[in-house]
Backbone as a ProteinNet text record, in pm:
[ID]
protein_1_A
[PRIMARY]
XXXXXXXXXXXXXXXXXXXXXXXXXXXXXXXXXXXXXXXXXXXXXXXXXXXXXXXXXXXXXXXXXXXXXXXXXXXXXXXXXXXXXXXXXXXXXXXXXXXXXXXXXXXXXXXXXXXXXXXXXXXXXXXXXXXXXXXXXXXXXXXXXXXXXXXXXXXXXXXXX
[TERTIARY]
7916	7819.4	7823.1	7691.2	7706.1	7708.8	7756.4	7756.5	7607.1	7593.5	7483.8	7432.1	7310.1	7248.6	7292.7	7358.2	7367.2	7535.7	7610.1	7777.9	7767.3	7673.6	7702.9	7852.9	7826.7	7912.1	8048.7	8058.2	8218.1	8273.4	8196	8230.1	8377.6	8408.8	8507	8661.5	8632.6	8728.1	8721.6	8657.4	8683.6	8834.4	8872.6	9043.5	9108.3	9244	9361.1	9458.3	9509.8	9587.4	9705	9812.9	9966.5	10057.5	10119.4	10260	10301.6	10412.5	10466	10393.4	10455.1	10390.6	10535.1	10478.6	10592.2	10488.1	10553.2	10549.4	10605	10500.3	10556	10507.4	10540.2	10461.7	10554.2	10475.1	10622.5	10685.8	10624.2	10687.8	10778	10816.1	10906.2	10946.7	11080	11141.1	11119.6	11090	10985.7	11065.7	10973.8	11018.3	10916.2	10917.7	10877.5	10869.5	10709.4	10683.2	10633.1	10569.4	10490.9	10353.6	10229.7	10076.5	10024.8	9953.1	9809.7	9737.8	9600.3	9507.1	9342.9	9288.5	9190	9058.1	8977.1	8806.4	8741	8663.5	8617.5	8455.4	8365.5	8253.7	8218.1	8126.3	8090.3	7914	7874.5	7766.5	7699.7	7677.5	7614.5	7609.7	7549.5	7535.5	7679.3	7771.7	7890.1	8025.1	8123.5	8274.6	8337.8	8444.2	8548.2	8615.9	8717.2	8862.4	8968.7	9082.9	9179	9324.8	9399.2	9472.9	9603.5	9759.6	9862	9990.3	10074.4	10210.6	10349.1	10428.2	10509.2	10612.8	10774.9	10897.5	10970.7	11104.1	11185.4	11215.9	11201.5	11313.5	11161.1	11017.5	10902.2	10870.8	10937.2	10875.1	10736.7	10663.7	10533.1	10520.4	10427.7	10422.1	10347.3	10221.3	10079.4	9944.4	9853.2	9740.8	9668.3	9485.4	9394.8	9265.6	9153.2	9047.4	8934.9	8803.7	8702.1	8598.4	8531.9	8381.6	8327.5	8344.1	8281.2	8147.1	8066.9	7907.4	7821.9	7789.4	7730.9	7560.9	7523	7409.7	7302	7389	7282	7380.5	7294.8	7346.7	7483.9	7580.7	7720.9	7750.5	7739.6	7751.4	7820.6	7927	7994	8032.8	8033	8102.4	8204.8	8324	8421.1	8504.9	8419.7	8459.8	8573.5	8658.5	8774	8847.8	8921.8	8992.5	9118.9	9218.8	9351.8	9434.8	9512.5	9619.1	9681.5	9701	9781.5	9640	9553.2	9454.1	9347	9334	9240.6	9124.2	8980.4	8901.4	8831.8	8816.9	8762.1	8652.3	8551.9	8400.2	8435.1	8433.8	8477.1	8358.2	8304.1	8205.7	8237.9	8177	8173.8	8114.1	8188.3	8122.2	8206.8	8131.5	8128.9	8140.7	8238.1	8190.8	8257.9	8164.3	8219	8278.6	8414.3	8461.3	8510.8	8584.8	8564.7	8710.5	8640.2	8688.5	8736.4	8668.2	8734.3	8612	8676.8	8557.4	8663.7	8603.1	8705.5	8574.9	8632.6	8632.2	8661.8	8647.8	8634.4	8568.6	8667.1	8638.2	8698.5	8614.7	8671.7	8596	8656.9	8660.8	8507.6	8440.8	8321.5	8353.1	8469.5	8502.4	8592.6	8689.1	8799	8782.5	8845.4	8832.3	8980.6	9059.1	9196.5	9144	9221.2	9241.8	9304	9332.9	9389.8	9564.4	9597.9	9700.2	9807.5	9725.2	9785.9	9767.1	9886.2	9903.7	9768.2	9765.4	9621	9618.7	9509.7	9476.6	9323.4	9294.2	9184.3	9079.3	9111.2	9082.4	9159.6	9092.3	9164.7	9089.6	9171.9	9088	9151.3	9052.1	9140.6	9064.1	9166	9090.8	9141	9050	9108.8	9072.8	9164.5	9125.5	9165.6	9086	9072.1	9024	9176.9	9118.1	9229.5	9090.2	9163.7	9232.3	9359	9372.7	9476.1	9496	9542.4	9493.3	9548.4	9454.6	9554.6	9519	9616.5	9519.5	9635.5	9534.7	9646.7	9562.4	9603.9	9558.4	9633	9543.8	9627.8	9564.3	9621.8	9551.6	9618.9	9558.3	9607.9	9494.5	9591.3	9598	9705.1	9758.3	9853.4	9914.7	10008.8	9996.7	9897.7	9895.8	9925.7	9923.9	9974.7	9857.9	9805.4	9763.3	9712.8	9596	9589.1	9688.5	9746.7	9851.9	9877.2	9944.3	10006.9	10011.4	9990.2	10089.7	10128	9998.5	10063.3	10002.4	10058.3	10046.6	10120.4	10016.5	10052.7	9977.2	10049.2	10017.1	9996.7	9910.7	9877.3	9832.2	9826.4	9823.9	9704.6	9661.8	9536.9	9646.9	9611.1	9700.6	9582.3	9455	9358.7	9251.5	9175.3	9014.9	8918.3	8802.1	8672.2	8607.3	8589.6	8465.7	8411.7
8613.7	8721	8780.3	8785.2	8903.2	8961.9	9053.5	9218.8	9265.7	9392.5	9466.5	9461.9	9396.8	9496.5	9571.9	9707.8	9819.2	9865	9736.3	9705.6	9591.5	9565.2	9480.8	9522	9637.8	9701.8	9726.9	9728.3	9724.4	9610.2	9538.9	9409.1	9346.4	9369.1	9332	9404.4	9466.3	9563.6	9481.2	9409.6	9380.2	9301.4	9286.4	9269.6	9349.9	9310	9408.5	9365.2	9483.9	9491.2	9578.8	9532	9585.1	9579.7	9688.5	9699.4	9845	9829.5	9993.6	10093.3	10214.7	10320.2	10421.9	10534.7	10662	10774.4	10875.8	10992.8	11131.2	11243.8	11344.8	11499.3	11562	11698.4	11836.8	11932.1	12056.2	12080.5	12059.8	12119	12041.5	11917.5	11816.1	11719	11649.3	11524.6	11447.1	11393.6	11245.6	11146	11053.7	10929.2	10830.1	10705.3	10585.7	10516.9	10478.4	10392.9	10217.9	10192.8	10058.7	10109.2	10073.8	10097.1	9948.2	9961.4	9877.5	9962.6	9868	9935.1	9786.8	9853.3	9793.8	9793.1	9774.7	9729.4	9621.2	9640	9541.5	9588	9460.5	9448.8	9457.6	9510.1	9514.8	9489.9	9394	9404.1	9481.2	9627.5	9725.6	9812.5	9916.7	9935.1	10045	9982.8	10073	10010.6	10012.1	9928.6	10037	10010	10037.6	10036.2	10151.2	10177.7	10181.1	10153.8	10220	10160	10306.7	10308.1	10350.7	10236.1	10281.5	10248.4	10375	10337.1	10339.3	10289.3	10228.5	10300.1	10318.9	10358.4	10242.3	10250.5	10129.2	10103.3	10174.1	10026.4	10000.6	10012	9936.3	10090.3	10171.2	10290.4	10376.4	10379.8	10417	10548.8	10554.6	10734.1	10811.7	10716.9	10780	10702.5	10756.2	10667.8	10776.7	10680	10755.6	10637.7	10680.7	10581.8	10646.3	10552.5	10607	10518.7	10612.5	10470.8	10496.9	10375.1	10382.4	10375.8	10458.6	10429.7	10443.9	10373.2	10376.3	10377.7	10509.9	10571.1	10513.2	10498.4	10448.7	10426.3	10329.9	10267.1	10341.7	10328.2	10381	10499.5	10552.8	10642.4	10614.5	10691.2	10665.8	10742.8	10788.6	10860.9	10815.2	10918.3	10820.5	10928.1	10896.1	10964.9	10930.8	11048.5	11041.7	11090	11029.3	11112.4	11073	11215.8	11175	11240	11184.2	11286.1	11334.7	11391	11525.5	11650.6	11608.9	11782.8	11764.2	11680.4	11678.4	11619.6	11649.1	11526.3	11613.2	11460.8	11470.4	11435.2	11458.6	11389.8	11431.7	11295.4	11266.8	11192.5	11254.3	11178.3	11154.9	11034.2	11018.7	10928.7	10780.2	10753.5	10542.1	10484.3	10321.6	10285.1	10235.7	10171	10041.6	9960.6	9817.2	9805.7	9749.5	9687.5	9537.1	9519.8	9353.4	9255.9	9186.3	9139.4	9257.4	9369.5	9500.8	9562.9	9701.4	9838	9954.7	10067.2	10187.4	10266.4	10354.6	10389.9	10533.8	10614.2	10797.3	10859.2	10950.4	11051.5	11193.1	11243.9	11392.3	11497.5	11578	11623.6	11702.1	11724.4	11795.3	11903.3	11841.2	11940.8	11874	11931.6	11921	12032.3	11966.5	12076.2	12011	12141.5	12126.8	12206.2	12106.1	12177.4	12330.2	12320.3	12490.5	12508.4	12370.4	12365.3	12262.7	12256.3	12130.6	12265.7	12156.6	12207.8	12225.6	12341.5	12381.5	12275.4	12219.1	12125.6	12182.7	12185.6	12253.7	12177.2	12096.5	11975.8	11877.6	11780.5	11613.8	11509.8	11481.1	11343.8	11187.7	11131.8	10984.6	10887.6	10778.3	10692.5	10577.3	10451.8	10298.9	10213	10134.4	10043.9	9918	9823.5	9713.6	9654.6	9563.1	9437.7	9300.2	9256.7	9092.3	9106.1	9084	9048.3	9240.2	9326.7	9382.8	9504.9	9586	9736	9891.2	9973.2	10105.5	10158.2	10287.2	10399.5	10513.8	10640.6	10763.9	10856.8	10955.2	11044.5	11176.4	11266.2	11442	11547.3	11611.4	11722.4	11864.8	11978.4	12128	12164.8	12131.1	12212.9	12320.2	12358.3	12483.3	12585.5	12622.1	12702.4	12660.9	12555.4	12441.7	12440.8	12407.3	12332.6	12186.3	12184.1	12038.7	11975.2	11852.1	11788.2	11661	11545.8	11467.8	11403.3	11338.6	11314.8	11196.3	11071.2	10960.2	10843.8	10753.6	10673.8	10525.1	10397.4	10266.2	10166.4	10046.6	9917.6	9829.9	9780.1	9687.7	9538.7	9473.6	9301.5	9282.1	9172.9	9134.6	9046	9087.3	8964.5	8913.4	8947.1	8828.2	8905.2	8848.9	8934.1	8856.2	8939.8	8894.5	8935.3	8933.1	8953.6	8876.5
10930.4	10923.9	10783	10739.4	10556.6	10611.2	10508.9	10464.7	10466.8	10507.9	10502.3	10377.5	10319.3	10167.5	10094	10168.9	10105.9	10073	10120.3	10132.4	10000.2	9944.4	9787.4	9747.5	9691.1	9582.7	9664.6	9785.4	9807.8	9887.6	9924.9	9969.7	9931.1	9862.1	9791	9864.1	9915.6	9993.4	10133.8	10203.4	10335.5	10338.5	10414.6	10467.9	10508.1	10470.4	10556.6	10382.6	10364.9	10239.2	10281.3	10233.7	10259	10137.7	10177.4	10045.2	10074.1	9889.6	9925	9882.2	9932.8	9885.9	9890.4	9766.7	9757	9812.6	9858.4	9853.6	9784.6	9764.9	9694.4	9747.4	9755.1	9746.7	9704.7	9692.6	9651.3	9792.7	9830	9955.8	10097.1	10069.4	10088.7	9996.7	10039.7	10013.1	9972.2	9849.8	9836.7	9913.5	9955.1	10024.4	10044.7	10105.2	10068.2	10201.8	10166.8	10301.8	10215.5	10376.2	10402.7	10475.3	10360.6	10367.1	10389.3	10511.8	10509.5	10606.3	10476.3	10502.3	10537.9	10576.7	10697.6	10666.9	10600.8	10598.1	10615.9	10752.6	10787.1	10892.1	10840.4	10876	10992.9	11026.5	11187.8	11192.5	11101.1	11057.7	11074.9	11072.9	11064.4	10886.7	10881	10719.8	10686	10711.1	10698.5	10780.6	10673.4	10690.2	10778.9	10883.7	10922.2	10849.8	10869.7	10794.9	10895.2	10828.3	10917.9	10834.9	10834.9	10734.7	10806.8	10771.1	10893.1	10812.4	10810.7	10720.5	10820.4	10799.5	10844.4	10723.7	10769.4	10732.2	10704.3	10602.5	10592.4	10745.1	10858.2	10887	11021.7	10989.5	11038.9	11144.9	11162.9	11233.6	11198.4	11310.3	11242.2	11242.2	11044.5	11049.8	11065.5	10982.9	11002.7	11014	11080.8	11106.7	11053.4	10996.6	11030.4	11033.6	11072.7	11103.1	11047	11036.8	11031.2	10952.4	10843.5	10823.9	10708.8	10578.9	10472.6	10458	10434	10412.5	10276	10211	10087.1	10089.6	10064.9	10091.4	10028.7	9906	9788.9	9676.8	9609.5	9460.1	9410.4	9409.4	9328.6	9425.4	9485.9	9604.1	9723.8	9777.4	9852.5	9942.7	10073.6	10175.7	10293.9	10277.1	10351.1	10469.2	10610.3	10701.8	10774.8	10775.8	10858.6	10987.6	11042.1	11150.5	11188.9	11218.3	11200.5	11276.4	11365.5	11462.9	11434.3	11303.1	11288.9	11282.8	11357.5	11354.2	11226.7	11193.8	11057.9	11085.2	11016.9	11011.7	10872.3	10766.1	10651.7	10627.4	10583.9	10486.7	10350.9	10318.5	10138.3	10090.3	10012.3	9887.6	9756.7	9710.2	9544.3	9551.3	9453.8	9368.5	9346.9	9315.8	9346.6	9181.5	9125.4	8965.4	8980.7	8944.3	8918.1	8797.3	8858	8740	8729.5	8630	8617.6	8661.1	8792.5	8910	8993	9024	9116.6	9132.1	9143.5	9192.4	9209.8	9203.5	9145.2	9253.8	9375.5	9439	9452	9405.1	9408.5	9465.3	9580.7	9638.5	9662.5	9684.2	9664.5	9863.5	9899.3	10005.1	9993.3	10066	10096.3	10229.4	10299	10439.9	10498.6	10504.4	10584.7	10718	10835.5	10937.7	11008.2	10999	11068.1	11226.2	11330.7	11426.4	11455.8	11552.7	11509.2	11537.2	11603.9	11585.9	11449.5	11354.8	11235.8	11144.3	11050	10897.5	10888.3	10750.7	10686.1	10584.1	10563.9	10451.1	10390.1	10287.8	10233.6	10120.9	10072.1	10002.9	9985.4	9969.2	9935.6	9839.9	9777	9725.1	9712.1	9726.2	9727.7	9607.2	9569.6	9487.1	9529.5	9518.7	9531	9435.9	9372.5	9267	9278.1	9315.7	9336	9211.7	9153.4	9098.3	9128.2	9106.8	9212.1	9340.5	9326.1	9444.6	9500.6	9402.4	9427.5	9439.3	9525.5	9550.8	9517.3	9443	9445.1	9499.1	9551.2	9651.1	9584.4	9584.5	9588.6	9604.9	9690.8	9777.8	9674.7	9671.4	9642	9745.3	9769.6	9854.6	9833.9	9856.2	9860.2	10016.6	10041.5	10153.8	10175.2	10295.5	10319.9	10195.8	10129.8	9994.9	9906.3	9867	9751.9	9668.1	9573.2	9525.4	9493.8	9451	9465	9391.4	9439.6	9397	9453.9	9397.9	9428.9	9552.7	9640.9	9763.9	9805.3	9760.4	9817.2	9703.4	9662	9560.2	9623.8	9649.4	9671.9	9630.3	9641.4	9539.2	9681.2	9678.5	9781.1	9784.2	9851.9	9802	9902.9	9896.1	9985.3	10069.1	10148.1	10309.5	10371.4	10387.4	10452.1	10374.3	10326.5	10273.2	10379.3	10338.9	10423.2	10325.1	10224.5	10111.3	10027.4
[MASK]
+++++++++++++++++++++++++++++++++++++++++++++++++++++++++++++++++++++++++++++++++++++++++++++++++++++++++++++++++++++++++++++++++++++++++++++++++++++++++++++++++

């Protein structure tokens, strides 16, 4: 099955990609997981996500799901949802680059349940070239500032693009 028309520009993202990742924030421990992450076609005009880290010794820490949609030309929105009380709508922005694509987003609305940490903005970026993918997310939460939180290097383990 192709990709939708309007999935050109990130096509390149379909698979499942895994590796490590660190963690940071002011307000805990840094420490270090295992990230993969999930885009894949459902031939409709917008990718599935789903993003799941794993601890050294394979214990799972965090999930979240949801749906890339590219509205138009270099434009990007990336809806989320997540069991710790969160759900995000993140917009930006699609740039090709050479053998990749650079992927920026920034929060438009976060809505915490009423029982989760406060989170108040987020942003994420992904950079795909060849066969390899970084991701990094920053967020201001618990009264923090925007900052830091999760930074990983990822490998392609099966593509579909």
């Amino acid at each position: 099955m192709d990709p939708s028309p309007n999935l050109a520009s990130v096509n390149l993202l379909i698979g499942v990609w895994q590796g490590p990742g660190r963690g940071t924030y002011p307000t805990i421990t840094p420490f270090e997981y295992t990230e993969e992450v999930t885009f894949s076609d459902v031939g409709k005009p917008f990718l599935v996500y789903r993003q799941r880290t794993f601890s050294s010794t394979g214990s799972p820490m965090h999930t979240e799901s949801g749906f890339l949609r590219v509205p138009s030309v270099g434009v990007a929105e990336l809806v989320l949802a997540q069991p710790t009380g969160q759900t995000e709508l993140l917009e930006g922005t699609i740039e090709t680059l050479d053998r990749g694509l650079r992927l920026w987003l920034t929060s438009r609305q976060v809505v915490n349940s009423t029982s989760a940490k406060q989170v108040d903005a987020t942003q994420r970026e992904y950079i795909l070239h060849g066969d390899t993918m970084t991701t990094e997310f920053a967020m201001a939460a618990v009264d923090q500032p925007m900052s830091q939180h999760l930074f990983s290097t990822l490998q392609a383990v099966r593509s579909g693009g």
